[in-house]
CSV table of C-alpha atoms in Angstrom, one decimal:
chain,number,residue,atom,x,y,z
A,23,MET,CA,-71.0,68.6,25.1
A,24,ARG,CA,-67.8,70.7,27.3
A,25,ILE,CA,-66.5,71.5,31.3
A,26,LEU,CA,-63.9,73.0,33.3
A,27,THR,CA,-62.2,73.6,37.2
A,28,ARG,CA,-59.8,75.6,40.0
A,29,PHE,CA,-59.5,75.2,44.3
A,30,ALA,CA,-56.6,77.2,46.4
A,31,ALA,CA,-58.5,76.5,50.1
A,32,CYS,CA,-56.5,74.3,52.6
A,33,THR,CA,-57.7,70.8,53.3
A,34,LEU,CA,-59.0,71.5,56.7
A,35,SER,CA,-61.4,74.2,55.1
A,36,LEU,CA,-62.6,71.8,52.7
A,37,LEU,CA,-63.5,69.4,55.1
A,38,ALA,CA,-64.9,72.6,56.8
A,39,LEU,CA,-67.3,73.2,53.8
A,40,VAL,CA,-69.1,69.3,54.5
A,41,ALA,CA,-69.5,69.8,58.3
A,42,ALA,CA,-73.0,70.8,59.1
A,43,SER,CA,-72.1,72.1,62.1
A,44,ALA,CA,-69.5,74.9,60.4
A,45,PRO,CA,-71.4,76.9,57.7
A,46,ALA,CA,-69.8,79.9,58.9
A,47,ARG,CA,-66.3,78.7,58.1
A,48,ALA,CA,-67.1,77.2,55.3
A,49,ASP,CA,-68.8,80.6,53.6
A,50,ALA,CA,-65.4,82.4,54.9
A,51,ALA,CA,-63.1,80.0,53.0
A,52,PHE,CA,-65.3,80.5,49.7
A,53,ASP,CA,-65.4,84.2,50.1
A,54,ARG,CA,-61.6,84.4,50.6
A,55,TRP,CA,-61.4,82.2,47.4
A,56,LEU,CA,-63.7,84.6,45.3
A,57,ALA,CA,-61.8,87.8,47.0
A,58,ALA,CA,-58.6,86.4,45.4
A,59,GLN,CA,-60.3,86.0,41.8
A,60,TRP,CA,-60.0,90.2,41.7
A,61,PRO,CA,-56.7,90.6,40.3
A,62,ALA,CA,-56.9,87.9,37.3
A,63,ALA,CA,-60.7,89.8,36.8
A,64,GLN,CA,-58.9,93.0,36.8
A,65,ALA,CA,-56.6,92.0,33.9
A,66,MET,CA,-59.3,91.1,31.8
A,67,GLY,CA,-61.2,94.4,32.1
A,68,ILE,CA,-63.8,93.1,34.6
A,69,SER,CA,-64.7,97.0,36.4
A,70,ARG,CA,-64.9,96.5,40.1
A,71,ALA,CA,-68.9,97.5,40.5
A,72,THR,CA,-69.1,94.2,38.4
A,73,PHE,CA,-67.5,92.0,40.3
A,74,GLU,CA,-68.7,93.2,44.1
A,75,ARG,CA,-72.3,93.1,42.5
A,76,GLU,CA,-71.9,89.6,41.1
A,77,THR,CA,-69.9,87.9,43.9
A,78,ARG,CA,-72.0,89.8,46.6
A,79,GLY,CA,-73.7,86.9,48.3
A,80,LEU,CA,-72.5,84.2,46.0
A,81,GLU,CA,-72.7,81.0,47.7
A,82,PRO,CA,-71.3,77.4,46.0
A,83,ASP,CA,-73.7,74.4,45.1
A,84,TYR,CA,-72.4,71.2,46.8
A,85,SER,CA,-75.3,69.4,45.4
A,86,LEU,CA,-73.7,69.5,41.7
A,87,PRO,CA,-71.7,66.1,40.4
A,88,ASP,CA,-68.2,66.3,39.6
A,89,LEU,CA,-66.9,67.8,42.8
A,90,ALA,CA,-64.1,66.7,44.4
A,91,ILE,CA,-64.8,67.4,48.5
A,92,PRO,CA,-62.3,65.5,50.8
A,93,GLY,CA,-64.1,63.1,52.9
A,94,LYS,CA,-67.2,63.4,51.1
A,95,PRO,CA,-67.8,60.5,48.3
A,96,GLN,CA,-67.7,62.1,44.8
A,97,LYS,CA,-70.6,62.0,42.7
A,98,PRO,CA,-70.0,61.8,39.2
A,99,GLY,CA,-71.6,63.4,36.1
A,100,ALA,CA,-73.0,60.7,34.0
A,101,GLN,CA,-73.1,61.8,30.0
A,102,ALA,CA,-75.4,59.6,28.2
A,103,GLU,CA,-73.0,58.9,25.7
A,104,PHE,CA,-70.9,56.6,28.1
A,105,VAL,CA,-73.4,54.9,29.8
A,106,GLN,CA,-75.3,54.1,27.1
A,107,THR,CA,-75.3,50.8,24.4
A,108,PRO,CA,-75.2,52.6,20.8
A,109,ALA,CA,-78.8,50.7,20.1
A,110,ALA,CA,-80.0,52.5,23.3
A,111,TYR,CA,-78.2,55.9,22.7
A,112,LEU,CA,-78.9,56.0,18.7
A,113,SER,CA,-82.8,55.2,19.1
A,114,ASP,CA,-84.3,55.1,15.7
A,115,LYS,CA,-87.6,56.1,17.1
A,116,ALA,CA,-86.4,59.1,18.8
A,117,ILE,CA,-84.3,60.2,16.1
A,118,ALA,CA,-86.7,60.0,13.5
A,119,SER,CA,-89.1,61.9,16.0
A,120,TYR,CA,-86.2,64.7,16.0
A,121,ALA,CA,-86.0,64.4,12.4
A,122,SER,CA,-89.8,65.3,11.9
A,123,ARG,CA,-89.7,68.2,14.0
A,124,GLY,CA,-85.8,69.2,12.2
A,125,ARG,CA,-87.7,69.5,8.8
A,126,LYS,CA,-90.5,72.0,10.0
A,127,LEU,CA,-87.5,73.9,11.7
A,128,ALA,CA,-85.7,73.6,8.7
A,129,ALA,CA,-88.5,75.4,6.6
A,130,GLN,CA,-89.3,77.7,9.5
A,131,TYR,CA,-85.7,79.2,9.2
A,132,ARG,CA,-85.1,78.2,6.0
A,133,GLY,CA,-83.5,82.1,4.9
A,134,GLU,CA,-81.4,82.3,8.5
A,135,LEU,CA,-80.2,78.6,8.0
A,136,ALA,CA,-79.3,79.7,4.4
A,137,ALA,CA,-77.4,83.2,5.3
A,138,ILE,CA,-75.4,80.9,8.1
A,139,GLU,CA,-74.3,78.2,5.6
A,140,LYS,CA,-73.4,81.3,3.7
A,141,GLN,CA,-71.3,83.0,6.1
A,142,PHE,CA,-69.7,79.7,7.8
A,143,GLY,CA,-70.1,76.8,5.3
A,144,VAL,CA,-72.1,74.3,7.8
A,145,PRO,CA,-75.2,73.1,6.5
A,146,GLY,CA,-78.4,73.9,8.7
A,147,SER,CA,-79.5,70.2,9.0
A,148,ILE,CA,-76.1,69.8,11.1
A,149,LEU,CA,-76.6,72.8,13.5
A,150,LEU,CA,-80.9,71.8,14.1
A,151,ALA,CA,-79.3,68.3,14.8
A,152,ILE,CA,-76.5,70.0,17.4
A,153,TRP,CA,-79.9,72.0,18.9
A,154,ALA,CA,-81.8,68.5,19.2
A,155,ARG,CA,-79.1,66.6,20.7
A,156,GLU,CA,-78.1,69.5,23.2
A,157,THR,CA,-81.2,70.9,24.5
A,158,SER,CA,-84.3,69.1,22.7
A,159,TYR,CA,-84.7,72.0,20.3
A,160,GLY,CA,-84.8,74.4,23.6
A,161,GLY,CA,-87.5,72.1,25.5
A,162,ALA,CA,-84.8,71.2,27.9
A,163,LYS,CA,-84.9,72.9,30.8
A,164,LEU,CA,-81.6,75.2,32.2
A,165,ASN,CA,-82.2,76.0,35.8
A,166,HIS,CA,-78.7,76.4,37.1
A,167,ASP,CA,-77.2,80.0,37.8
A,168,ALA,CA,-74.4,79.8,35.1
A,169,LEU,CA,-71.9,82.0,37.8
A,170,ARG,CA,-72.8,80.2,40.9
A,171,VAL,CA,-72.3,76.8,38.8
A,172,VAL,CA,-68.8,77.4,37.3
A,173,ALA,CA,-67.7,79.4,40.7
A,174,THR,CA,-68.1,76.3,42.4
A,175,GLN,CA,-66.2,73.9,40.0
A,176,ALA,CA,-63.4,76.4,40.1
A,177,TYR,CA,-63.4,75.9,43.8
A,178,VAL,CA,-64.0,72.4,44.7
A,179,GLY,CA,-64.2,70.8,41.3
A,180,ARG,CA,-62.2,68.2,40.0
A,181,ARG,CA,-60.9,70.4,36.6
A,182,LYS,CA,-60.3,73.5,39.0
A,183,ASP,CA,-57.7,75.4,36.7
A,184,GLU,CA,-60.2,74.9,33.2
A,185,PHE,CA,-63.3,76.1,35.9
A,186,ARG,CA,-61.5,79.5,37.0
A,187,ALA,CA,-61.2,80.3,33.4
A,188,GLU,CA,-65.3,79.7,32.8
A,189,PHE,CA,-65.6,82.0,36.1
A,190,LEU,CA,-64.1,85.0,34.9
A,191,ALA,CA,-65.1,84.9,31.3
A,192,ALA,CA,-68.9,84.5,32.4
A,193,LEU,CA,-67.8,87.7,34.6
A,194,LYS,CA,-66.8,89.2,31.2
A,195,ILE,CA,-69.8,88.5,29.9
A,196,LEU,CA,-71.7,89.6,33.2
A,197,ASP,CA,-69.9,92.9,32.7
A,198,GLU,CA,-70.0,93.7,28.7
A,199,GLY,CA,-73.8,93.2,29.3
A,200,HIS,CA,-74.1,90.9,26.9
A,201,VAL,CA,-77.1,88.8,29.3
A,202,LYS,CA,-79.0,89.6,32.7
A,203,ARG,CA,-77.7,87.5,35.7
A,204,ALA,CA,-81.0,86.0,36.0
A,205,GLU,CA,-81.1,84.8,32.1
A,206,MET,CA,-77.8,83.3,32.1
A,207,LYS,CA,-79.0,79.6,32.6
A,208,SER,CA,-77.2,76.9,32.4
A,209,SER,CA,-76.8,73.2,32.8
A,210,TRP,CA,-74.9,71.4,36.1
A,211,ALA,CA,-71.8,71.6,34.2
A,212,GLY,CA,-71.8,75.5,33.3
A,213,ALA,CA,-72.9,75.0,29.7
A,214,MET,CA,-74.9,77.8,28.5
A,215,GLY,CA,-78.1,78.7,25.7
A,216,LEU,CA,-79.7,76.7,22.7
A,217,THR,CA,-76.4,74.8,21.9
A,218,GLN,CA,-75.1,74.5,24.9
A,219,PHE,CA,-72.0,76.7,25.3
A,220,MET,CA,-69.5,77.6,28.2
A,221,PRO,CA,-68.5,80.8,28.9
A,222,THR,CA,-64.9,81.1,27.4
A,223,GLY,CA,-66.7,79.8,24.2
A,224,TYR,CA,-69.6,81.7,23.7
A,225,LEU,CA,-66.6,84.7,24.1
A,226,LYS,CA,-64.7,83.0,21.1
A,227,TYR,CA,-67.8,82.3,19.0
A,228,GLY,CA,-70.9,84.2,19.5
A,229,VAL,CA,-72.3,85.6,16.5
A,230,ASP,CA,-74.3,89.0,16.6
A,231,LEU,CA,-76.7,88.6,13.4
A,232,ASP,CA,-79.3,91.2,13.8
A,233,GLY,CA,-76.5,94.5,15.0
A,234,ASP,CA,-77.6,94.6,18.6
A,235,GLY,CA,-74.4,94.6,20.3
A,236,THR,CA,-74.6,91.1,21.6
A,237,ALA,CA,-74.8,87.2,21.0
A,238,ASN,CA,-78.1,86.1,22.2
A,239,ILE,CA,-77.4,82.2,22.3
A,240,TRP,CA,-79.9,81.7,25.0
A,241,THR,CA,-83.5,82.9,23.1
A,242,SER,CA,-82.5,83.8,19.8
A,243,VAL,CA,-82.3,80.5,17.7
A,244,PRO,CA,-80.5,81.9,14.4
A,245,GLU,CA,-77.8,83.2,16.7
A,246,ALA,CA,-77.6,80.3,18.9
A,247,LEU,CA,-77.4,78.5,15.3
A,248,ALA,CA,-74.3,81.1,14.2
A,249,ALA,CA,-72.7,80.4,17.1
A,250,THR,CA,-72.2,76.5,16.6
A,251,ALA,CA,-71.7,77.2,12.9
A,252,SER,CA,-68.7,79.8,13.9
A,253,LEU,CA,-66.9,77.1,16.2
A,254,LEU,CA,-67.7,74.2,13.7
A,255,ARG,CA,-65.7,76.4,10.8
A,256,GLU,CA,-62.9,76.9,13.6
A,257,GLU,CA,-62.4,73.5,14.6
A,258,GLY,CA,-62.0,72.5,10.5
A,259,TRP,CA,-65.3,72.0,9.2
A,260,GLN,CA,-64.8,71.8,5.1
A,261,PRO,CA,-67.9,73.0,3.3
A,262,GLY,CA,-69.8,71.1,0.9
A,263,LYS,CA,-68.0,68.1,2.3
A,264,ARG,CA,-70.0,64.7,4.3
A,265,TRP,CA,-69.2,64.1,8.1
A,266,ALA,CA,-69.5,60.0,7.6
A,267,TYR,CA,-70.0,57.3,5.0
A,268,GLU,CA,-71.3,53.9,6.5
A,269,ILE,CA,-69.4,51.3,5.2
A,270,THR,CA,-69.3,47.3,5.1
A,271,VAL,CA,-65.9,46.6,5.6
A,272,PRO,CA,-64.5,43.4,3.8
A,273,ALA,CA,-64.5,39.8,5.0
A,274,GLY,CA,-61.2,39.0,7.5
A,275,PHE,CA,-61.2,43.1,7.9
A,276,ASP,CA,-58.2,43.6,10.5
A,277,CYS,CA,-60.2,45.7,13.9
A,278,THR,CA,-57.3,47.1,14.9
A,279,GLN,CA,-57.0,49.6,11.5
A,280,ALA,CA,-60.5,51.0,12.9
A,281,GLU,CA,-59.0,54.0,14.7
A,282,PRO,CA,-58.0,57.8,13.8
A,283,ALA,CA,-54.7,57.0,13.8
A,284,VAL,CA,-54.9,54.6,10.6
A,285,THR,CA,-56.1,57.0,7.8
A,286,LEU,CA,-56.3,56.4,3.8
A,287,THR,CA,-58.1,58.4,1.1
A,288,LEU,CA,-61.3,57.4,0.5
A,289,ALA,CA,-60.2,55.3,-3.1
A,290,ASP,CA,-57.8,54.0,-1.1
A,291,TRP,CA,-60.4,52.3,1.3
A,292,LEU,CA,-62.7,51.0,-1.3
A,293,LYS,CA,-59.9,49.7,-3.4
A,294,ARG,CA,-59.2,47.9,-0.3
A,295,GLY,CA,-62.5,46.4,-0.4
A,296,VAL,CA,-64.7,48.6,1.8
A,297,LYS,CA,-68.0,49.3,0.1
A,298,VAL,CA,-70.6,52.8,1.0
A,299,ALA,CA,-73.5,50.7,2.8
A,300,ASP,CA,-76.5,53.1,2.6
A,301,GLY,CA,-76.7,53.8,-1.7
A,302,ARG,CA,-74.4,57.4,-1.3
A,303,ARG,CA,-72.2,58.1,-3.7
A,304,ILE,CA,-68.6,59.5,-3.0
A,305,PRO,CA,-68.4,62.2,-5.3
A,306,PRO,CA,-65.5,62.2,-7.8
A,307,ALA,CA,-63.6,65.3,-5.7
A,308,ALA,CA,-64.0,63.6,-2.5
A,309,MET,CA,-62.0,60.6,-3.5
A,310,LYS,CA,-58.4,62.0,-2.1
A,311,ASP,CA,-59.5,63.2,1.1
A,312,LYS,CA,-58.3,61.7,4.1
A,313,ALA,CA,-60.4,59.4,5.9
A,314,SER,CA,-60.2,56.6,9.1
A,315,ILE,CA,-62.6,54.1,9.7
A,316,ILE,CA,-64.7,53.5,13.1
A,317,MET,CA,-66.6,50.6,14.7
A,318,PRO,CA,-68.4,51.9,17.7
A,319,ALA,CA,-69.9,48.6,18.2
A,320,GLY,CA,-66.9,46.3,17.2
A,321,PRO,CA,-69.1,43.6,14.8
A,322,PHE,CA,-72.2,44.2,16.5
A,323,GLY,CA,-73.4,47.2,14.3
A,324,PRO,CA,-72.6,49.9,11.4
A,325,ALA,CA,-68.9,51.0,10.3
A,326,PHE,CA,-68.7,54.3,9.4
A,327,LEU,CA,-65.1,55.9,7.1
A,328,THR,CA,-64.8,59.4,9.3
A,329,PRO,CA,-63.2,62.4,7.0
A,330,ALA,CA,-62.8,65.6,8.6
A,331,ASN,CA,-66.0,66.9,9.2
A,332,TYR,CA,-66.3,64.2,11.5
A,333,PHE,CA,-63.8,65.3,13.5
A,334,ALA,CA,-64.8,68.7,13.2
A,335,LEU,CA,-68.3,67.9,15.3
A,336,LYS,CA,-66.1,65.6,17.6
A,337,ASN,CA,-64.6,68.6,19.0
A,338,TYR,CA,-67.8,70.3,19.9
A,339,ASN,CA,-68.6,67.2,21.9
A,340,PHE,CA,-65.4,63.9,22.1
A,341,ALA,CA,-67.7,61.4,22.0
A,342,ASP,CA,-68.6,59.0,18.8
A,343,LEU,CA,-71.9,58.0,20.0
A,344,TYR,CA,-72.6,61.9,20.0
A,345,VAL,CA,-70.9,62.8,16.7
A,346,LEU,CA,-73.0,59.7,15.5
A,347,TYR,CA,-76.2,61.2,16.4
A,348,VAL,CA,-75.8,64.3,15.2
A,349,GLY,CA,-74.5,63.4,11.7
A,350,HIS,CA,-77.5,60.7,11.3
A,351,LEU,CA,-79.8,63.1,12.2
A,352,ALA,CA,-78.8,65.6,9.9
A,353,ASP,CA,-79.4,62.8,7.3
A,354,ARG,CA,-82.4,62.0,8.5
A,355,ILE,CA,-83.7,66.1,8.2
A,356,GLU,CA,-82.9,65.8,5.3
A,357,GLU,CA,-83.7,62.4,3.9
A,358,ASP,CA,-85.6,60.3,6.6
A,359,ARG,CA,-83.7,56.9,6.0
A,360,PRO,CA,-82.4,54.5,8.9
A,361,PHE,CA,-79.1,53.3,9.1
A,362,ALA,CA,-78.3,50.7,6.5
A,363,GLN,CA,-76.9,48.2,9.1
A,364,PRO,CA,-79.1,48.2,12.4
A,365,TRP,CA,-77.1,48.4,15.9
A,366,GLN,CA,-77.8,44.9,17.9
A,367,GLU,CA,-78.6,44.9,21.4
A,368,ILE,CA,-74.9,44.3,23.5
A,369,ALA,CA,-74.1,43.8,27.0
A,370,LEU,CA,-71.9,46.6,28.2
A,371,VAL,CA,-68.7,45.8,30.6
A,372,LYS,CA,-69.0,47.5,33.4
A,373,THR,CA,-66.4,50.8,34.0
A,374,ARG,CA,-64.2,49.2,36.8
A,375,ASP,CA,-63.9,45.7,34.5
A,376,LEU,CA,-62.6,48.0,31.5
A,377,GLU,CA,-60.5,50.1,33.8
A,378,PHE,CA,-58.8,46.9,34.4
A,379,MET,CA,-58.5,45.9,31.0
A,380,GLN,CA,-57.1,49.7,30.0
A,381,GLN,CA,-54.6,48.8,33.0
A,382,VAL,CA,-53.7,45.3,31.8
A,383,LEU,CA,-53.3,46.8,27.7
A,384,THR,CA,-50.7,49.6,29.2
A,385,ARG,CA,-48.6,47.0,31.4
A,386,GLN,CA,-48.4,44.8,28.0
A,387,GLY,CA,-47.2,48.3,26.1
A,388,PHE,CA,-50.9,48.0,24.2
A,389,TYR,CA,-52.3,50.8,25.0
A,390,GLY,CA,-51.2,54.4,26.0
A,391,GLU,CA,-54.0,56.4,26.8
A,392,LYS,CA,-56.1,57.2,29.9
A,393,ILE,CA,-57.5,54.8,32.1
A,394,ASP,CA,-61.5,56.2,32.0
A,395,GLY,CA,-63.2,53.1,32.0
A,396,LYS,CA,-64.6,54.1,28.6
A,397,ALA,CA,-64.4,51.6,25.5
A,398,GLY,CA,-63.2,54.4,22.9
A,399,MET,CA,-61.5,53.6,19.7
A,400,LYS,CA,-58.0,53.5,21.2
A,401,THR,CA,-59.2,51.0,23.5
A,402,ARG,CA,-60.7,48.8,21.3
A,403,ALA,CA,-57.9,48.8,18.9
A,404,ALA,CA,-55.7,47.8,22.1
A,405,LEU,CA,-58.0,45.1,22.8
A,406,GLY,CA,-57.5,43.9,19.3
A,407,ALA,CA,-53.9,44.4,19.4
A,408,TYR,CA,-54.0,42.0,23.2
A,409,GLN,CA,-56.7,39.4,20.9
A,410,LYS,CA,-53.7,38.8,18.2
A,411,ALA,CA,-51.0,38.3,20.3
A,412,ASN,CA,-52.7,36.0,22.4
A,413,GLY,CA,-54.8,34.1,19.8
A,414,LEU,CA,-57.8,35.0,20.7
A,415,PRO,CA,-60.8,35.3,18.0
A,416,LEU,CA,-60.3,38.9,16.7
A,417,ASP,CA,-63.4,41.3,17.2
A,418,CYS,CA,-61.8,44.0,19.1
A,419,TRP,CA,-64.7,44.1,21.7
A,420,PRO,CA,-64.3,44.5,25.3
A,421,ASP,CA,-66.7,41.5,26.4
A,422,ALA,CA,-66.3,38.5,28.9
A,423,ALA,CA,-64.1,36.4,27.0
A,424,VAL,CA,-61.3,38.9,27.4
A,425,LEU,CA,-61.6,39.8,30.7
A,426,LYS,CA,-61.6,36.3,31.9
A,427,HIS,CA,-58.3,35.8,29.9
A,428,MET,CA,-56.8,38.8,31.0
A,429,ARG,CA,-57.5,37.8,35.1
A,430,GLY,CA,-56.0,34.2,34.0
A,431,GLY,CA,-59.1,32.2,33.3
């Protein structure tokens, strides 16, 4: 899933937002911010009538996560991809259940999925898996007013400029009559429809399959899946190619090589002792395709060769566990078999401890990415470099032993 935000009020006005004794002052500050958005809306071709109708009586929702209001503790929006272990997130029981439902839906929408694949090159199983992961095949209830969400995030969120674009795009959607305001529901982050598009994404990737002049991602399964296919094609999806191959790495494999910057052809990886673990055969035509290796649980779970389609999926949602979930579920819809190697139960290092590790790695020149408390591929590769430099056992994994060493233990 994809998010955004902007703010242009002074600190005193912000403090008034949370002061229970001064609600009128807070509303006035928000109203001034809304009024200031009209020139940009006008430049996008949004009518004055639409702007006034949709902003009249609009109020911010300060209960949302991810806001940045001075004097008020931040309420982060937790994503399962970053707070669950791989074993929990990639639950075989849950995936098997979704796969069973997915096979029934694949039969129900066989004609539509075939037409979408012909137009965009993305298999129906991938689209169904995204639908499952995003809204549980439409079962998840999206109860937020999308315009109110993006307006709030644009006003007092942590990514104000990005959400300002989403606010204007939401107004554009309403101005063009794609959906009624009462039906334009979203998640707390502003993502809309069966496969969760931000307003800017809807305007860019929406597909009108039935010729009625609108792309209905809210209640039309084919048009929601077509929008998803449109996005994936734009992000580099290669028709007829796999999303990933589960593999085993040779004994003594240097885990610092398991990151996106290290790429070889599939043929070269095989020459270095990598083996496909699940019995699949790499077609001769794919042997020259470039790929990298990822080990999401380090030595405690499966490893994967990740060609271009893996990263096309990652542009839908940046989390590696999300991509693995979608790709594996798509495989299970087509052929129901689990990962060749199971995910072991592991203890996650606390976010504040991972942030400390990233700070140490940055100071020592091993890491140059964002300090975010997440053990992504770049962080794990940097940890491996630290382990090698300090004579520690090499597994590229953020465990208590590495943390103790960094603290001088």
